[in-house]
XYZ file of C-alpha atoms in Angstrom:
464
model
C 75.553 43.491 -30.536
C 76.546 42.979 -26.610
C 74.865 42.047 -24.004
C 75.046 45.769 -21.933
C 74.984 48.657 -23.770
C 77.305 51.750 -22.940
C 80.173 53.715 -23.106
C 82.840 54.244 -20.911
C 85.829 57.031 -20.752
C 87.827 55.532 -18.433
C 90.826 58.378 -18.888
C 89.421 61.693 -16.938
C 92.189 64.104 -18.668
C 91.264 63.206 -21.749
C 87.098 62.691 -21.262
C 87.408 66.492 -20.549
C 88.404 67.372 -24.426
C 86.303 64.796 -25.624
C 82.440 66.802 -24.566
C 83.793 69.619 -24.907
C 84.466 69.695 -28.148
C 82.480 66.285 -29.375
C 79.594 66.830 -27.252
C 76.722 66.779 -30.450
C 78.355 63.775 -32.139
C 78.632 61.925 -28.610
C 74.696 62.641 -28.153
C 73.548 62.406 -31.175
C 75.290 58.786 -30.998
C 73.517 57.258 -27.695
C 70.202 58.884 -28.517
C 70.182 57.263 -31.857
C 72.008 53.974 -30.578
C 70.195 53.503 -26.759
C 73.385 54.430 -25.052
C 73.808 54.872 -21.798
C 77.914 56.391 -20.849
C 80.119 55.829 -18.172
C 83.012 58.385 -16.832
C 84.381 57.307 -13.508
C 86.462 59.847 -11.167
C 89.493 57.860 -10.156
C 90.653 60.319 -8.020
C 87.277 61.986 -6.677
C 85.940 59.881 -3.136
C 82.599 61.736 -3.649
C 80.457 60.021 -6.833
C 76.581 60.852 -7.803
C 74.647 58.599 -9.587
C 72.794 58.955 -12.386
C 69.975 56.276 -12.471
C 68.874 54.090 -15.190
C 66.112 52.206 -16.483
C 66.412 47.716 -16.453
C 67.423 47.757 -20.381
C 70.725 50.154 -19.607
C 74.006 49.903 -17.209
C 74.589 51.566 -14.400
C 75.795 55.335 -14.910
C 78.322 57.468 -12.586
C 79.472 60.764 -13.102
C 82.031 62.584 -12.454
C 82.711 64.657 -9.321
C 81.776 68.457 -9.724
C 85.514 69.658 -7.344
C 87.392 70.833 -10.364
C 85.778 71.128 -13.163
C 85.276 74.373 -15.724
C 81.677 75.337 -15.409
C 81.227 75.608 -19.048
C 82.470 71.267 -19.456
C 79.717 71.027 -16.111
C 76.865 72.761 -18.186
C 77.805 70.388 -20.992
C 77.527 67.302 -18.695
C 74.213 68.111 -17.481
C 72.860 69.212 -20.707
C 73.685 65.901 -22.488
C 72.874 64.087 -18.880
C 69.508 65.423 -18.929
C 69.276 64.202 -22.978
C 70.558 60.818 -22.448
C 67.620 60.881 -18.886
C 64.943 62.073 -21.611
C 65.923 58.790 -23.868
C 66.071 56.633 -21.197
C 62.291 57.989 -19.858
C 60.632 57.938 -23.367
C 62.061 54.311 -24.169
C 61.069 52.405 -21.008
C 57.434 54.477 -21.070
C 56.707 53.017 -24.933
C 55.410 49.581 -23.337
C 54.328 51.089 -20.063
C 50.039 50.273 -18.707
C 49.181 54.130 -18.178
C 47.056 52.772 -15.315
C 49.498 51.036 -13.496
C 52.260 53.210 -11.834
C 55.174 52.690 -10.013
C 55.857 54.654 -6.650
C 59.268 55.128 -6.058
C 58.330 55.264 -2.344
C 57.669 56.981 0.673
C 60.256 58.640 3.275
C 60.328 57.325 6.706
C 60.006 60.479 8.361
C 61.471 58.982 11.873
C 59.095 55.136 12.436
C 56.955 55.851 9.765
C 57.168 52.391 8.224
C 54.183 50.940 9.091
C 52.405 54.412 7.602
C 54.451 53.746 4.466
C 54.121 49.997 4.049
C 50.103 50.378 4.369
C 50.083 53.107 1.897
C 52.023 51.645 -0.651
C 49.729 48.452 -0.858
C 46.535 50.878 -1.158
C 48.370 53.075 -3.993
C 49.913 50.771 -6.433
C 45.643 49.570 -7.026
C 44.785 51.878 -9.524
C 41.288 52.635 -8.996
C 42.110 53.413 -5.261
C 44.447 55.628 -6.237
C 41.975 57.800 -8.382
C 39.268 57.823 -6.178
C 41.984 58.937 -3.422
C 43.454 61.348 -6.058
C 39.611 62.389 -7.664
C 37.330 62.139 -4.981
C 34.831 62.397 -7.542
C 34.899 59.211 -8.834
C 32.925 58.215 -5.904
C 30.259 58.697 -7.837
C 31.047 56.499 -10.172
C 32.031 53.362 -8.254
C 28.209 53.438 -6.444
C 26.605 54.177 -9.616
C 28.053 50.549 -10.902
C 27.804 48.712 -7.313
C 24.065 50.368 -7.667
C 24.443 51.119 -3.563
C 24.687 54.785 -3.714
C 22.913 56.446 -1.059
C 21.964 60.519 -0.306
C 24.776 60.471 3.113
C 27.091 59.236 0.933
C 27.190 62.303 -1.472
C 29.167 64.819 1.155
C 32.161 63.049 1.820
C 32.342 64.839 -1.970
C 31.032 68.071 -1.874
C 33.023 68.774 1.384
C 36.463 66.238 1.318
C 37.686 66.144 5.304
C 40.900 67.630 5.346
C 42.161 64.372 6.163
C 40.781 63.250 3.115
C 42.909 66.623 0.942
C 45.748 65.811 2.449
C 45.667 61.930 1.651
C 44.345 63.324 -1.870
C 47.579 65.559 -1.940
C 50.105 63.158 -0.892
C 48.632 60.166 -3.236
C 48.983 63.157 -6.039
C 52.261 64.019 -5.230
C 53.230 59.990 -5.834
C 51.829 60.097 -9.522
C 52.927 62.839 -10.421
C 56.618 60.645 -9.643
C 56.366 57.463 -11.273
C 55.357 59.753 -14.499
C 58.412 60.963 -14.154
C 59.368 57.791 -13.634
C 58.168 56.301 -16.576
C 57.725 52.828 -14.955
C 60.901 52.662 -13.399
C 61.067 52.575 -9.442
C 64.996 53.716 -9.416
C 64.296 57.033 -12.204
C 61.184 58.068 -9.318
C 61.668 60.177 -6.840
C 60.331 58.762 -3.204
C 57.830 61.045 -1.437
C 57.382 62.612 1.572
C 54.522 61.942 4.213
C 54.640 64.886 6.421
C 51.823 66.755 4.987
C 49.564 64.164 6.171
C 51.369 62.805 9.463
C 50.914 66.503 10.334
C 46.812 66.131 9.040
C 46.894 62.669 11.060
C 48.429 63.959 13.969
C 51.058 61.279 13.782
C 54.297 61.749 16.181
C 56.895 60.717 13.494
C 59.132 59.215 15.391
C 56.375 57.210 17.585
C 56.378 52.972 15.812
C 52.238 52.074 15.574
C 50.512 49.137 14.933
C 50.377 48.566 10.756
C 47.119 46.720 10.903
C 45.712 49.459 13.911
C 46.485 52.156 11.577
C 45.150 51.000 8.470
C 41.768 50.099 9.870
C 41.381 53.186 11.963
C 42.220 55.311 8.757
C 39.602 54.532 6.766
C 36.658 56.116 8.430
C 39.034 58.956 9.569
C 38.897 60.218 5.922
C 35.272 60.103 6.320
C 35.087 58.613 2.189
C 32.500 56.030 2.391
C 33.417 55.004 -1.156
C 37.168 53.771 -0.308
C 35.753 52.386 2.850
C 33.086 49.891 0.761
C 36.275 48.620 -1.219
C 37.864 47.253 2.087
C 33.975 46.112 3.462
C 33.065 43.091 4.029
C 30.383 41.319 6.180
C 30.021 38.138 7.419
C 26.887 36.300 9.401
C 27.327 34.676 13.334
C 24.362 32.151 14.764
C 23.952 30.302 17.470
C 21.673 27.378 16.555
C 19.846 24.817 19.260
C 20.860 21.514 18.942
C 17.405 19.975 20.260
C 15.763 19.564 17.194
C 13.872 22.883 18.422
C 15.060 24.720 14.833
C 15.759 27.908 17.056
C 18.451 30.401 16.343
C 19.904 33.284 15.932
C 21.892 35.498 13.997
C 23.547 38.879 13.451
C 25.161 40.497 10.195
C 28.640 41.649 11.649
C 30.495 43.668 9.126
C 34.594 43.932 8.694
C 37.373 45.310 7.230
C 40.017 42.719 7.542
C 39.705 39.448 9.573
C 42.021 38.208 11.120
C 43.888 34.464 11.396
C 45.133 32.205 13.939
C 48.981 31.632 12.703
C 49.477 29.027 16.129
C 47.071 26.084 15.423
C 46.691 26.182 11.209
C 49.758 26.327 9.104
C 48.251 28.431 6.023
C 45.658 30.605 5.404
C 42.848 28.542 3.519
C 43.171 26.252 6.649
C 42.228 28.964 8.985
C 39.763 30.607 6.852
C 37.791 26.609 6.463
C 38.062 26.590 10.658
C 36.136 30.421 10.800
C 33.144 30.173 8.582
C 32.848 26.132 7.930
C 33.212 24.842 11.911
C 31.667 25.766 14.575
C 31.572 25.691 18.671
C 29.706 23.231 20.049
C 28.276 25.164 23.456
C 27.147 22.394 26.241
C 25.311 22.386 29.373
C 27.028 20.015 31.421
C 30.301 21.874 30.841
C 27.896 25.096 31.833
C 28.063 26.756 28.836
C 24.856 26.240 27.175
C 22.921 28.528 25.264
C 19.397 30.601 27.123
C 17.381 31.169 23.797
C 15.189 33.263 25.706
C 15.018 34.730 28.977
C 13.557 32.426 31.256
C 13.897 29.546 28.762
C 16.416 27.091 30.571
C 20.219 26.294 28.882
C 20.180 23.654 25.919
C 22.754 22.459 23.967
C 23.588 24.332 20.800
C 26.381 24.983 18.111
C 27.822 29.209 17.903
C 30.069 29.766 14.553
C 30.089 31.863 11.237
C 29.689 31.466 7.494
C 30.516 33.889 4.906
C 28.783 34.458 1.507
C 29.299 34.786 -1.858
C 27.517 38.835 -1.038
C 29.856 39.826 2.034
C 33.398 39.453 -0.325
C 34.424 42.800 -0.343
C 36.607 44.216 -3.757
C 39.538 44.531 -1.949
C 39.660 41.655 0.897
C 42.888 42.710 4.248
C 43.639 39.893 5.783
C 45.981 40.240 9.007
C 47.753 37.800 10.519
C 47.829 37.306 14.509
C 51.589 37.890 15.298
C 51.613 39.189 18.438
C 50.159 37.607 21.276
C 49.703 38.252 25.292
C 50.936 35.884 27.408
C 48.135 35.618 30.705
C 51.486 34.085 33.194
C 53.839 36.292 31.898
C 52.602 40.106 31.560
C 54.198 39.857 28.130
C 53.466 40.781 24.672
C 55.385 38.383 22.110
C 56.136 37.993 18.180
C 54.748 34.359 16.498
C 57.046 33.676 14.047
C 56.193 30.424 12.969
C 55.140 29.571 9.741
C 52.113 30.341 7.883
C 51.926 29.888 4.323
C 49.758 31.722 1.581
C 49.348 30.859 -2.117
C 48.585 33.476 -4.710
C 45.321 32.550 -5.389
C 42.816 32.146 -3.209
C 40.065 29.732 -3.850
C 37.080 30.686 -1.382
C 34.727 28.260 -3.327
C 34.596 25.492 -0.529
C 34.052 28.142 2.222
C 31.278 30.418 1.363
C 28.407 29.046 2.076
C 26.162 30.141 -0.683
C 22.494 28.748 -1.802
C 23.428 29.204 -5.208
C 25.618 26.859 -7.116
C 27.558 29.760 -8.067
C 28.665 28.641 -11.578
C 28.267 31.736 -13.092
C 29.565 33.934 -10.433
C 32.552 31.110 -9.944
C 35.427 34.621 -9.932
C 33.620 36.893 -7.554
C 35.303 33.833 -4.944
C 38.672 33.639 -6.239
C 41.082 36.203 -5.055
C 44.542 37.208 -6.271
C 47.590 38.178 -3.851
C 48.394 42.232 -4.680
C 50.716 42.827 -1.984
C 51.801 42.065 2.054
C 53.197 44.086 4.483
C 55.754 42.057 6.435
C 57.321 42.790 9.959
C 60.295 42.277 10.844
C 61.741 41.999 14.295
C 60.149 41.801 17.939
C 56.692 42.883 18.842
C 56.996 46.602 20.564
C 60.311 47.557 17.464
C 60.844 46.643 14.803
C 60.299 47.043 10.762
C 57.633 46.941 8.364
C 57.806 46.964 4.344
C 55.757 45.828 1.846
C 56.271 43.379 -1.193
C 53.938 45.071 -4.206
C 52.547 43.279 -7.219
C 52.025 46.586 -9.012
C 49.499 44.318 -11.589
C 48.128 41.266 -10.041
C 47.809 40.155 -13.957
C 51.296 40.127 -14.690
C 53.736 38.476 -12.267
C 56.590 41.300 -11.565
C 56.904 41.470 -7.964
C 58.964 44.810 -5.482
C 59.889 45.238 -2.191
C 59.135 48.592 -1.255
C 61.343 49.415 2.348
C 60.118 53.124 2.868
C 62.513 54.522 -0.101
C 64.321 51.855 -0.949
C 62.230 49.939 -4.177
C 63.824 46.378 -5.420
C 62.882 44.134 -8.299
C 61.852 40.584 -6.844
C 60.869 36.847 -8.024
C 57.549 35.493 -5.390
C 59.851 32.638 -4.064
C 62.049 35.897 -2.121
C 58.681 37.041 -0.898
C 57.263 33.481 0.107
C 61.318 32.918 1.198
C 60.920 36.074 3.708
C 56.890 36.300 4.408
C 56.353 33.315 5.047
C 57.821 33.245 8.521
C 60.260 30.240 10.215
C 62.469 28.231 9.146
C 62.755 27.410 5.252
C 61.458 23.462 5.092
C 63.054 21.549 2.712
C 62.303 19.199 0.697
C 65.503 17.066 0.533
C 67.667 16.421 3.440
C 71.114 18.082 3.668
C 74.263 16.849 2.538
C 76.468 16.756 5.380
C 79.272 20.381 4.530
C 82.879 20.499 6.288
C 84.294 23.064 8.880
C 84.388 25.716 6.162
C 81.823 25.310 4.059
C 79.581 25.800 7.123
C 81.510 29.656 7.548
C 81.382 30.559 3.921
C 78.833 29.205 2.089
C 75.730 31.254 2.713
C 72.927 30.040 4.466
C 69.207 30.361 3.195
C 67.020 29.380 5.902
C 65.798 32.949 6.166
C 64.324 35.385 3.676
C 66.033 38.801 3.169
C 64.532 40.435 6.404
C 66.015 37.767 8.295
C 65.204 35.079 11.234
C 62.300 37.922 12.519
C 60.621 38.591 9.456
C 56.827 37.109 8.962
C 53.903 38.428 6.825
C 51.401 40.647 9.331
C 49.016 41.782 6.775
C 48.098 40.188 3.590
C 45.595 42.208 0.800
C 44.037 40.495 -2.144
C 41.776 41.729 -4.964
C 38.548 39.816 -6.396
C 39.811 38.785 -9.582
C 36.156 39.464 -10.914
C 36.364 43.033 -9.898
C 40.006 43.419 -11.710
C 39.193 45.026 -14.592
C 37.422 47.761 -12.241
C 40.293 47.974 -10.270
C 43.274 48.190 -12.740
C 40.896 50.077 -15.650
């Protein structure tokens, strides 16, 4: 009938005899009633922890120093039995396709790698493709664009892909061991992948550049195709001659200006619905062909429904170069984004799109955050393991914490929080002892650097 279920034995001297003679009785009771056991050692300075599923109390195991071997074996047997019971209970409602990672170990300065890999791992279809590259053919068949050239990557995977597959297989094994609870899930080392990619683990790298270079390095076209989209660049004469040039450009991510705009939608709207006028009077007119006179023209880009990728990565341009001071600096201006990204009004399509409305709507799946300044700082990720649900986790290397989306926004939007109401004046002592919530978990220099969205119409494929 209690809110938290636990059995607590506060006296070390009496618990020894209790466990030794009545171990079977206590174990049976805990398994039947779903209890966990807490055994604090009042005289010990070192405590090891037996972690729990979210419905159980945190459990401390007594220090092993000075305890008889028979008692240690009995205690370990008991805790192992309770661990299995907790795991089985937490797995009853688990989704087999949606797994929770226990985090990745930071090998030095590999937080940029960890955060990007966590974002990829928590899309079930991406994980399955990497663990088992044979799924490439299934992906190609569903898309209807399979080619004979792509099949070579399945029969002869690169060493980098094999290392990536080994890492994701290890993460998957740990995830299944944890049964849906990241606290029970062991963290995984990336040492083999780092050696395979030639990464110097003590050198900080850019998270966006790393992933953009990783995809072609793996030589796995079906995987790259999930992230690959295209937009059309054009230049059109404004003299009524209808002269124009168009070119299709492939992208793995889209880079967004965070200085002149306040949100993702506003930036994308400016990028793909507005154009730049090239004026002859200003000296930058367009010459349609060699030898012809320059004319006024409109230069821009358009985005279409058919050019949208299954997984859309947005790169927020947080780092800027100052030509006057020759210094790179970080832009931490507030820049908002939503859990849903509707590109219906941004895409330039001839059809009305009524039958394909979900093809232009994306759901936010993960965020890579950078905290600190340019050239230093730290990367971590916020991830929604199931894009159809509201549960979010913060993956800070091997530290995993469940968070609300409000916490995500406070940390990832950047800048100060904008308060709807004017703050009430506070006294001297209140200013010192009242916690200030002007910044998110990462502090005053944390802000989103990469956003990853999944296309709503492809969620049945990506999360099957």
